[in-house]
Coordinates of C-alpha atoms in Angstrom, one line a residue:
Chain A
M1 CA 0.0 0.0 0.0
N2 CA 1.7 3.2 -1.2
W3 CA 1.0 6.9 -1.5
Q4 CA 1.5 8.0 -5.0
F5 CA 2.3 11.6 -6.1
A6 CA -0.6 13.0 -8.2
C7 CA 0.2 16.7 -8.7
N8 CA 1.0 19.9 -6.9
K9 CA -2.0 21.6 -5.2
A10 CA -1.2 24.8 -7.1
E11 CA -2.1 23.1 -10.4
I12 CA -5.8 23.0 -9.4
P13 CA -7.4 26.4 -9.0
E14 CA -10.0 26.9 -6.3
G15 CA -13.3 25.4 -7.5
G16 CA -11.4 23.6 -10.3
M17 CA -11.0 20.0 -11.3
K18 CA -8.2 18.0 -12.9
E19 CA -8.6 14.6 -14.6
M20 CA -5.6 12.2 -14.4
R21 CA -4.5 8.6 -14.2
I22 CA -2.7 7.0 -11.4
G23 CA -1.2 4.1 -13.2
E24 CA -4.2 2.7 -15.2
I25 CA -6.8 4.1 -12.8
P26 CA -8.7 7.2 -13.8
V27 CA -9.1 9.8 -11.0
L28 CA -10.8 13.2 -10.7
L29 CA -9.1 15.7 -8.4
L30 CA -11.2 18.6 -7.2
R31 CA -10.3 21.6 -5.1
A32 CA -13.0 23.1 -2.9
E33 CA -12.7 25.6 -0.1
G34 CA -8.9 25.1 -0.1
E35 CA -9.0 21.3 0.2
V36 CA -8.3 18.8 -2.5
F37 CA -10.4 15.6 -3.0
A38 CA -9.8 12.6 -5.2
I39 CA -12.8 10.6 -6.5
P40 CA -13.7 8.2 -9.3
P41 CA -14.4 10.4 -12.4
L42 CA -17.9 9.1 -13.3
C43 CA -21.2 9.9 -11.6
P44 CA -22.5 6.9 -9.6
H45 CA -26.0 7.6 -11.1
M46 CA -25.6 7.5 -14.9
E47 CA -21.9 7.6 -15.4
E48 CA -21.8 11.2 -16.5
P49 CA -18.2 12.6 -16.3
L50 CA -18.2 14.6 -13.1
V51 CA -15.7 16.9 -14.6
N52 CA -18.7 18.4 -16.5
G53 CA -20.3 19.2 -13.1
M54 CA -19.8 22.1 -10.8
C55 CA -18.6 22.8 -7.2
D56 CA -20.6 25.1 -4.9
G57 CA -18.4 25.4 -1.8
T58 CA -17.7 21.8 -0.9
T59 CA -20.8 20.5 -2.6
L60 CA -20.2 18.7 -5.9
I61 CA -23.1 18.7 -8.4
C62 CA -23.4 16.5 -11.4
I63 CA -24.7 18.4 -14.4
K64 CA -26.8 15.6 -15.8
H65 CA -29.5 15.2 -13.1
L66 CA -28.1 17.5 -10.4
W67 CA -27.2 14.8 -8.0
Q68 CA -25.1 16.4 -5.1
W69 CA -22.6 15.3 -2.5
D70 CA -20.6 16.9 0.2
L71 CA -17.0 16.3 -0.8
R72 CA -15.8 16.3 2.8
D73 CA -17.5 13.0 3.6
G74 CA -19.1 11.9 0.3
S75 CA -22.6 12.0 1.8
P76 CA -25.4 12.4 -0.7
A77 CA -27.7 15.5 -0.7
G78 CA -30.8 16.6 -2.7
D79 CA -31.8 14.0 -5.2
A80 CA -28.6 11.8 -4.9
E81 CA -29.5 8.3 -3.8
I82 CA -26.0 7.0 -3.0
G83 CA -22.8 8.4 -1.5
L84 CA -19.6 9.4 -3.4
L85 CA -16.6 7.1 -3.1
K86 CA -13.3 8.9 -2.4
Y87 CA -9.6 7.9 -2.6
P88 CA -7.5 8.6 0.5
L89 CA -5.4 11.7 -0.1
Q90 CA -2.7 13.6 1.8
E91 CA -0.9 16.8 1.2
D92 CA 2.8 17.1 1.9
A93 CA 4.6 20.1 3.3
D94 CA 5.5 21.3 -0.2
G95 CA 1.9 21.3 -1.4
G96 CA 2.3 17.9 -3.2
I97 CA -0.9 15.9 -3.5
Q98 CA -0.5 12.2 -2.8
I99 CA -3.2 9.6 -3.3
M100 CA -3.7 6.1 -2.1
V101 CA -4.9 4.1 -5.1
E102 CA -4.6 0.4 -4.6
T103 CA -7.5 -0.7 -6.7
E104 CA -10.1 1.2 -8.7
L105 CA -13.1 2.2 -6.6
R106 CA -16.3 1.0 -8.2
Y107 CA -19.9 1.6 -7.2
E108 CA -22.1 -1.3 -6.4
Y109 CA -23.9 -1.3 -9.7
Q110 CA -20.6 -1.5 -11.6
K111 CA -19.5 -4.7 -9.8
Chain B
M1 CA -42.6 -11.1 -26.1
Q2 CA -42.1 -11.4 -22.3
V3 CA -39.4 -9.1 -20.9
R4 CA -37.9 -9.4 -17.4
I5 CA -35.7 -6.5 -16.3
T6 CA -33.9 -6.1 -13.0
L7 CA -33.7 -2.5 -11.7
K8 CA -31.4 -2.3 -8.7
K9 CA -32.2 -5.8 -7.6
V10 CA -35.9 -5.5 -8.1
E11 CA -37.3 -7.6 -10.9
H12 CA -40.1 -6.3 -13.2
Q13 CA -41.9 -8.1 -16.0
F14 CA -43.8 -6.8 -18.9
S15 CA -44.9 -7.8 -22.4
A16 CA -43.8 -6.0 -25.6
E17 CA -45.4 -6.2 -29.0
P18 CA -43.3 -7.5 -31.9
G19 CA -41.1 -4.6 -33.0
E20 CA -42.0 -2.4 -30.1
R21 CA -39.3 -0.4 -28.4
L22 CA -38.5 -1.9 -25.0
L23 CA -38.5 1.4 -23.2
Y24 CA -42.0 2.3 -24.5
A25 CA -43.4 -1.2 -23.7
G26 CA -42.0 -1.0 -20.2
L27 CA -43.2 2.5 -19.5
R28 CA -46.8 1.9 -20.7
H29 CA -46.9 -1.0 -18.3
G30 CA -45.8 1.2 -15.4
V31 CA -42.3 -0.1 -15.1
P32 CA -40.2 2.7 -13.5
L33 CA -37.4 2.7 -16.2
A34 CA -34.9 5.5 -16.2
Y35 CA -35.1 7.6 -19.4
E36 CA -34.7 11.2 -20.5
C37 CA -34.9 11.9 -24.2
A38 CA -36.5 8.5 -25.1
T39 CA -35.1 9.0 -28.7
G40 CA -31.6 7.6 -28.6
T41 CA -29.5 10.7 -27.9
C42 CA -28.9 10.8 -24.1
G43 CA -28.0 7.3 -23.1
T44 CA -30.1 7.4 -19.9
C45 CA -32.1 4.2 -20.7
K46 CA -29.0 2.1 -21.0
A47 CA -29.5 -1.6 -20.1
V48 CA -27.5 -4.8 -20.4
R49 CA -28.8 -7.9 -22.1
V50 CA -28.6 -11.1 -20.0
T51 CA -30.6 -13.6 -22.1
G52 CA -32.7 -13.5 -25.3
T53 CA -32.3 -12.0 -28.7
I54 CA -32.5 -8.2 -29.0
K55 CA -32.6 -6.1 -32.2
N56 CA -30.8 -2.8 -32.2
L57 CA -32.9 -0.3 -34.2
W58 CA -30.3 2.5 -34.5
L59 CA -26.7 1.4 -34.5
D60 CA -25.3 4.9 -34.6
A61 CA -27.5 6.4 -31.8
P62 CA -25.5 9.2 -30.2
G63 CA -26.4 7.9 -26.7
R64 CA -25.5 4.3 -27.4
P65 CA -23.4 2.7 -24.7
D66 CA -19.7 2.1 -25.1
H67 CA -19.7 -1.3 -26.9
G68 CA -16.0 -1.7 -26.4
R69 CA -16.5 -1.8 -22.7
E70 CA -19.8 -3.5 -22.4
V71 CA -20.6 -5.7 -25.3
E72 CA -24.1 -6.5 -24.2
A73 CA -25.1 -2.9 -23.4
L74 CA -28.0 -1.4 -25.3
L75 CA -30.5 1.5 -25.2
L76 CA -34.0 0.4 -24.3
C77 CA -35.4 3.2 -26.5
Q78 CA -33.6 1.8 -29.6
S79 CA -34.1 -1.9 -29.0
C80 CA -36.8 -4.4 -29.5
A81 CA -37.1 -8.0 -28.4
E82 CA -37.0 -10.9 -30.9
S83 CA -37.5 -13.5 -28.2
D84 CA -38.4 -13.5 -24.5
C85 CA -35.5 -11.8 -22.8
T86 CA -34.0 -10.8 -19.5
L87 CA -32.1 -7.5 -18.9
D88 CA -30.4 -5.4 -16.2
G89 CA -31.3 -1.7 -16.3
S90 CA -31.6 1.5 -14.2
P91 CA -34.6 2.6 -12.3
A92 CA -36.1 6.1 -12.6
S93 CA -35.2 8.4 -9.7
T94 CA -37.2 7.7 -6.6
T95 CA -36.9 11.2 -5.2
R96 CA -39.0 12.9 -7.9
P97 CA -42.7 12.3 -8.1
R98 CA -43.8 10.3 -11.1
P99 CA -46.5 11.7 -13.3
Q100 CA -49.8 10.0 -12.8
T101 CA -50.7 9.2 -16.4
L102 CA -49.0 6.2 -18.0
P103 CA -47.9 6.8 -21.5
S104 CA -49.6 5.1 -24.4
Y105 CA -49.9 5.2 -28.2
F106 CA -52.3 7.7 -29.9
E107 CA -53.3 7.8 -33.5
A108 CA -53.5 11.4 -34.7
H109 CA -53.7 13.5 -37.8
I110 CA -52.7 17.1 -38.7
A111 CA -55.5 19.6 -38.1
E112 CA -53.5 22.8 -39.0
I113 CA -50.0 24.1 -39.6
A114 CA -49.5 27.8 -39.0
S115 CA -46.2 29.4 -39.9
L116 CA -44.6 31.5 -37.1
T117 CA -41.2 32.3 -38.6
A118 CA -39.1 31.2 -41.5
D119 CA -38.2 28.0 -39.6
V120 CA -40.8 27.7 -36.9
C121 CA -44.4 26.6 -37.1
L122 CA -47.3 25.8 -34.8
L123 CA -48.6 22.3 -35.5
T124 CA -52.0 21.4 -34.2
L125 CA -53.1 17.7 -34.2
S126 CA -56.4 16.1 -33.9
L127 CA -56.5 12.9 -31.8
H128 CA -59.1 10.2 -31.7
R129 CA -59.4 10.4 -27.9
P130 CA -58.4 13.0 -25.3
F131 CA -54.8 13.1 -24.4
H132 CA -54.2 13.5 -20.6
F133 CA -50.9 14.8 -19.4
E134 CA -49.4 17.2 -16.9
A135 CA -48.2 20.7 -17.8
G136 CA -44.6 20.6 -18.9
Q137 CA -44.6 17.1 -20.3
F138 CA -43.7 16.0 -23.9
V139 CA -44.7 13.4 -26.4
L140 CA -43.0 11.5 -29.2
F141 CA -44.0 11.7 -32.9
S142 CA -43.6 8.9 -35.3
V143 CA -44.5 9.2 -39.0
D144 CA -44.9 6.3 -41.5
N145 CA -41.8 5.6 -43.6
L146 CA -39.6 7.8 -41.4
S147 CA -37.4 6.0 -38.9
G148 CA -37.4 6.8 -35.2
F149 CA -39.3 9.1 -32.9
R150 CA -38.9 12.8 -32.2
A151 CA -39.9 14.6 -28.9
Y152 CA -42.1 17.7 -28.8
S153 CA -43.6 19.5 -25.8
M154 CA -47.3 20.4 -25.8
V155 CA -48.3 24.0 -25.7
E156 CA -51.4 23.4 -23.7
G157 CA -51.4 22.7 -20.0
Y158 CA -54.5 20.5 -19.8
A159 CA -56.0 17.4 -21.3
T160 CA -57.1 18.0 -24.9
S161 CA -57.8 16.1 -28.1
R162 CA -56.3 19.0 -30.1
P163 CA -52.8 19.5 -28.8
S164 CA -50.5 21.9 -30.5
F165 CA -46.7 22.0 -30.7
I166 CA -44.0 24.5 -31.7
I167 CA -41.9 22.8 -34.4
K168 CA -38.5 24.3 -35.2
R169 CA -37.0 23.1 -38.5
K170 CA -33.8 21.2 -37.8
P171 CA -31.3 20.7 -40.7
G172 CA -31.5 17.1 -41.7
G173 CA -34.3 16.5 -39.2
A174 CA -36.5 13.9 -40.8
I175 CA -39.7 14.7 -39.0
S176 CA -39.3 18.5 -39.0
D177 CA -38.5 18.3 -42.8
W178 CA -41.7 16.3 -43.2
V179 CA -43.7 18.9 -41.3
F180 CA -42.3 21.8 -43.3
E181 CA -42.1 20.2 -46.8
R182 CA -44.6 17.5 -47.2
A183 CA -47.1 17.3 -44.4
T184 CA -50.6 18.6 -45.1
A185 CA -53.9 18.8 -43.1
G186 CA -55.2 15.2 -42.5
A187 CA -51.7 13.6 -42.7
P188 CA -51.5 10.8 -40.0
L189 CA -49.0 10.5 -37.2
R190 CA -48.6 8.2 -34.3
L191 CA -47.8 9.6 -30.8
F192 CA -46.4 8.0 -27.7
G193 CA -46.7 9.8 -24.4
P194 CA -47.0 11.7 -22.2
L195 CA -43.4 11.6 -21.0
G196 CA -41.2 13.7 -18.8
V197 CA -41.0 14.7 -15.2
A198 CA -40.5 18.5 -15.4
T199 CA -44.1 19.2 -14.4
L200 CA -46.0 21.9 -12.5
R201 CA -47.0 20.8 -9.0
P202 CA -49.4 23.5 -8.0
E203 CA -49.9 22.1 -4.4
T204 CA -46.3 22.8 -3.5
D205 CA -44.9 25.1 -6.1
G206 CA -44.6 28.9 -5.6
D207 CA -43.3 31.5 -7.9
L208 CA -42.4 30.3 -11.4
F209 CA -39.2 31.2 -13.2
L210 CA -39.3 29.9 -16.8
L211 CA -36.3 29.9 -19.0
A212 CA -37.0 28.9 -22.6
G213 CA -34.9 28.8 -25.8
A214 CA -36.6 28.8 -29.2
S215 CA -39.2 26.0 -29.5
G216 CA -38.7 25.3 -25.7
L217 CA -41.2 28.0 -25.4
S218 CA -43.9 25.3 -25.6
M219 CA -43.0 24.2 -22.1
A220 CA -43.5 27.8 -20.8
F221 CA -46.9 28.1 -22.5
S222 CA -48.0 24.7 -21.0
V223 CA -46.9 25.6 -17.5
L224 CA -48.5 29.1 -17.7
D225 CA -51.7 27.7 -19.2
A226 CA -52.1 25.3 -16.3
A227 CA -51.1 27.8 -13.7
A228 CA -53.6 30.3 -15.0
R229 CA -56.4 27.8 -15.1
N230 CA -55.9 26.4 -11.6
G231 CA -55.5 29.8 -10.0
H232 CA -51.8 29.5 -9.3
L233 CA -50.9 32.7 -11.2
A234 CA -53.4 34.6 -9.0
R235 CA -51.3 33.7 -6.0
H236 CA -47.8 33.6 -7.4
R237 CA -45.5 35.5 -9.7
A238 CA -44.3 34.1 -13.0
D239 CA -41.2 35.3 -14.9
V240 CA -40.4 34.1 -18.4
I241 CA -37.1 34.6 -20.3
F242 CA -37.5 33.7 -23.9
G243 CA -34.3 33.5 -25.9
V244 CA -33.7 33.4 -29.6
R245 CA -30.8 34.7 -31.8
R246 CA -32.4 37.6 -33.6
A247 CA -35.7 39.6 -33.7
A248 CA -36.7 37.7 -36.9
D249 CA -36.7 34.5 -34.8
L250 CA -39.2 35.7 -32.3
F251 CA -42.7 34.3 -32.3
L252 CA -45.9 34.3 -30.2
V253 CA -44.6 37.2 -28.1
D254 CA -48.0 38.9 -27.8
R255 CA -49.6 35.6 -26.7
L256 CA -46.8 35.2 -24.1
A257 CA -47.3 38.7 -22.8
A258 CA -51.0 38.0 -22.5
T259 CA -50.4 35.2 -20.0
G260 CA -49.8 37.7 -17.3
A261 CA -46.2 36.6 -16.8
V262 CA -43.3 39.1 -16.6
V263 CA -41.7 38.5 -20.0
T264 CA -38.1 39.2 -21.0
L265 CA -36.8 38.6 -24.5
A266 CA -33.1 37.5 -24.7
L267 CA -31.6 38.2 -28.1
S268 CA -28.1 36.7 -28.5
D269 CA -27.3 38.0 -31.9
E270 CA -29.5 41.0 -32.7
A271 CA -27.8 44.2 -33.9
D272 CA -30.7 46.6 -33.2
V273 CA -32.2 45.8 -29.8
A274 CA -33.6 49.3 -29.5
L275 CA -35.8 48.7 -32.5
V276 CA -37.1 45.4 -31.0
R277 CA -37.9 47.3 -27.8
R278 CA -40.1 49.7 -29.7
S279 CA -41.8 46.7 -31.5
F280 CA -42.7 45.0 -28.2
P281 CA -43.4 47.7 -25.7
D282 CA -45.1 45.3 -23.2
V283 CA -42.1 43.2 -22.6
R284 CA -38.5 43.7 -21.6
V285 CA -35.8 43.2 -24.3
M286 CA -32.2 42.4 -23.5
S287 CA -29.0 41.4 -25.4
G288 CA -27.4 38.1 -24.5
F289 CA -28.0 34.4 -24.2
V290 CA -30.8 33.1 -21.9
H291 CA -28.5 32.3 -19.0
E292 CA -26.8 35.7 -19.3
V293 CA -30.1 37.6 -19.2
A294 CA -31.3 35.3 -16.4
A295 CA -28.2 36.4 -14.4
A296 CA -29.0 40.0 -15.0
C297 CA -32.7 40.0 -14.2
L298 CA -33.3 37.1 -11.8
P299 CA -36.3 38.0 -9.7
T300 CA -36.1 37.8 -6.0
T301 CA -36.6 34.1 -5.3
T302 CA -38.6 32.7 -2.4
S303 CA -38.1 29.4 -0.7
N304 CA -40.5 27.7 -3.0
T305 CA -39.6 29.4 -6.3
I306 CA -39.4 26.7 -9.1
A307 CA -37.3 27.2 -12.1
F308 CA -38.2 25.4 -15.4
L309 CA -35.8 25.1 -18.2
A310 CA -36.5 24.1 -21.8
G311 CA -34.4 24.5 -24.9
P312 CA -31.2 23.2 -26.5
P313 CA -29.0 21.2 -24.1
P314 CA -26.2 23.7 -24.1
M315 CA -28.7 26.4 -23.0
I316 CA -29.9 24.1 -20.3
D317 CA -26.4 23.3 -19.0
A318 CA -25.4 27.0 -19.0
C319 CA -28.6 28.0 -17.2
L320 CA -28.1 25.2 -14.6
R321 CA -24.7 26.6 -13.7
H322 CA -26.1 30.0 -13.3
L323 CA -29.1 29.0 -11.3
V324 CA -27.2 26.6 -8.9
V325 CA -24.0 28.4 -8.4
G326 CA -24.9 32.0 -9.2
A327 CA -28.5 32.3 -8.0
R328 CA -28.2 29.5 -5.5
I329 CA -31.5 27.9 -6.3
P330 CA -31.4 24.4 -4.8
P331 CA -31.2 21.7 -7.6
T332 CA -34.3 20.1 -6.2
R333 CA -36.2 23.3 -7.3
I334 CA -35.0 23.2 -10.9
R335 CA -36.9 21.1 -13.4
Y336 CA -36.1 20.2 -17.0
D337 CA -36.3 17.4 -19.5
K338 CA -33.3 17.2 -21.8
F339 CA -34.1 16.1 -25.3
S340 CA -33.0 17.3 -28.6

């Protein structure tokens, strides 16, 4: 189990998103209210790319059907029926973002 | 054909006529299948074949699933069963109320075609039985010898046997070309509907904020028609922003102003806005796209203001960003059905 360097925090503007791969695994990084989060890139509802969505504070909103989650704990809000999966993430002293990606996180319906 | 489909571990069963699209067969039997456009473009009705023989009716459907990743994936709206079959699919959202009237097929014929602009007309149909629906819903058109279905919103807000529709001519659009070039009074069509969940709910809705682009104005008329008839407009404010490119693209503005709503015209590509203002003294006229004008003149919203969106998908996405992040209207109070 290893932490892997993803990017520098400064590469993601406040409210912005960055798509990337850690090895073969696609990850979406988001920066909201100063904190960076790492999640699977597709909406757990209809697999809409969440990079098309929007952040309102720490609330992530999918553009397709407006499902919402609190990025801090992944909890669903509004119409969302299931929570958001998150990859463990840590920030080093130099602003480097490291993610723990052992296996690809998949929602129940994808298994 | 007998169809069994599992939606999040709950199994449903329904019958489908030979050649009937599985989505339509399931919906008319009350199966809560997820869908949005119902015409092959959005991909919402994706399902996976488990057993049986399925025929794909539109191999190049824009919303078709990624066949490289899921070889048995299909769109229910573009598939019919050639044997009894079993499928895995997605259920409709459980957090939004489902309209009460199940969709069904209607035989219709054209009663009247009235030109509104160079590429927009008002099409009125005559049905053989009353068509019941909720304000804001839409229906699918099918015409003999033309493949597929096309979605249009009703202009009326109440059950009728003479529904009318605003039809915008789309380059290469088979059904809109038929309406503009070949259709005449008496020509037959087949309808399937009503569909859609972006409906007026007068018991809980408050002020109405309606954003419409081009032929999406049908939805605004439908909601305002129902709101006027059931007394909703006597208790609540309604604002409409109607967007087109130029003044020459405007239609039914006087009828819109007569609804009692506060009307703003949004012109994205008009050189002489002042002239338009003089032509329509009863409404506000502004330059910009619908979402830009909405940002500039959003009325004070209340805790039960409901926003309705109808128009091209890029307009809907731009308006959503403004309403949610800019105007901070909760997503649960924004209603739209995306189809194109």
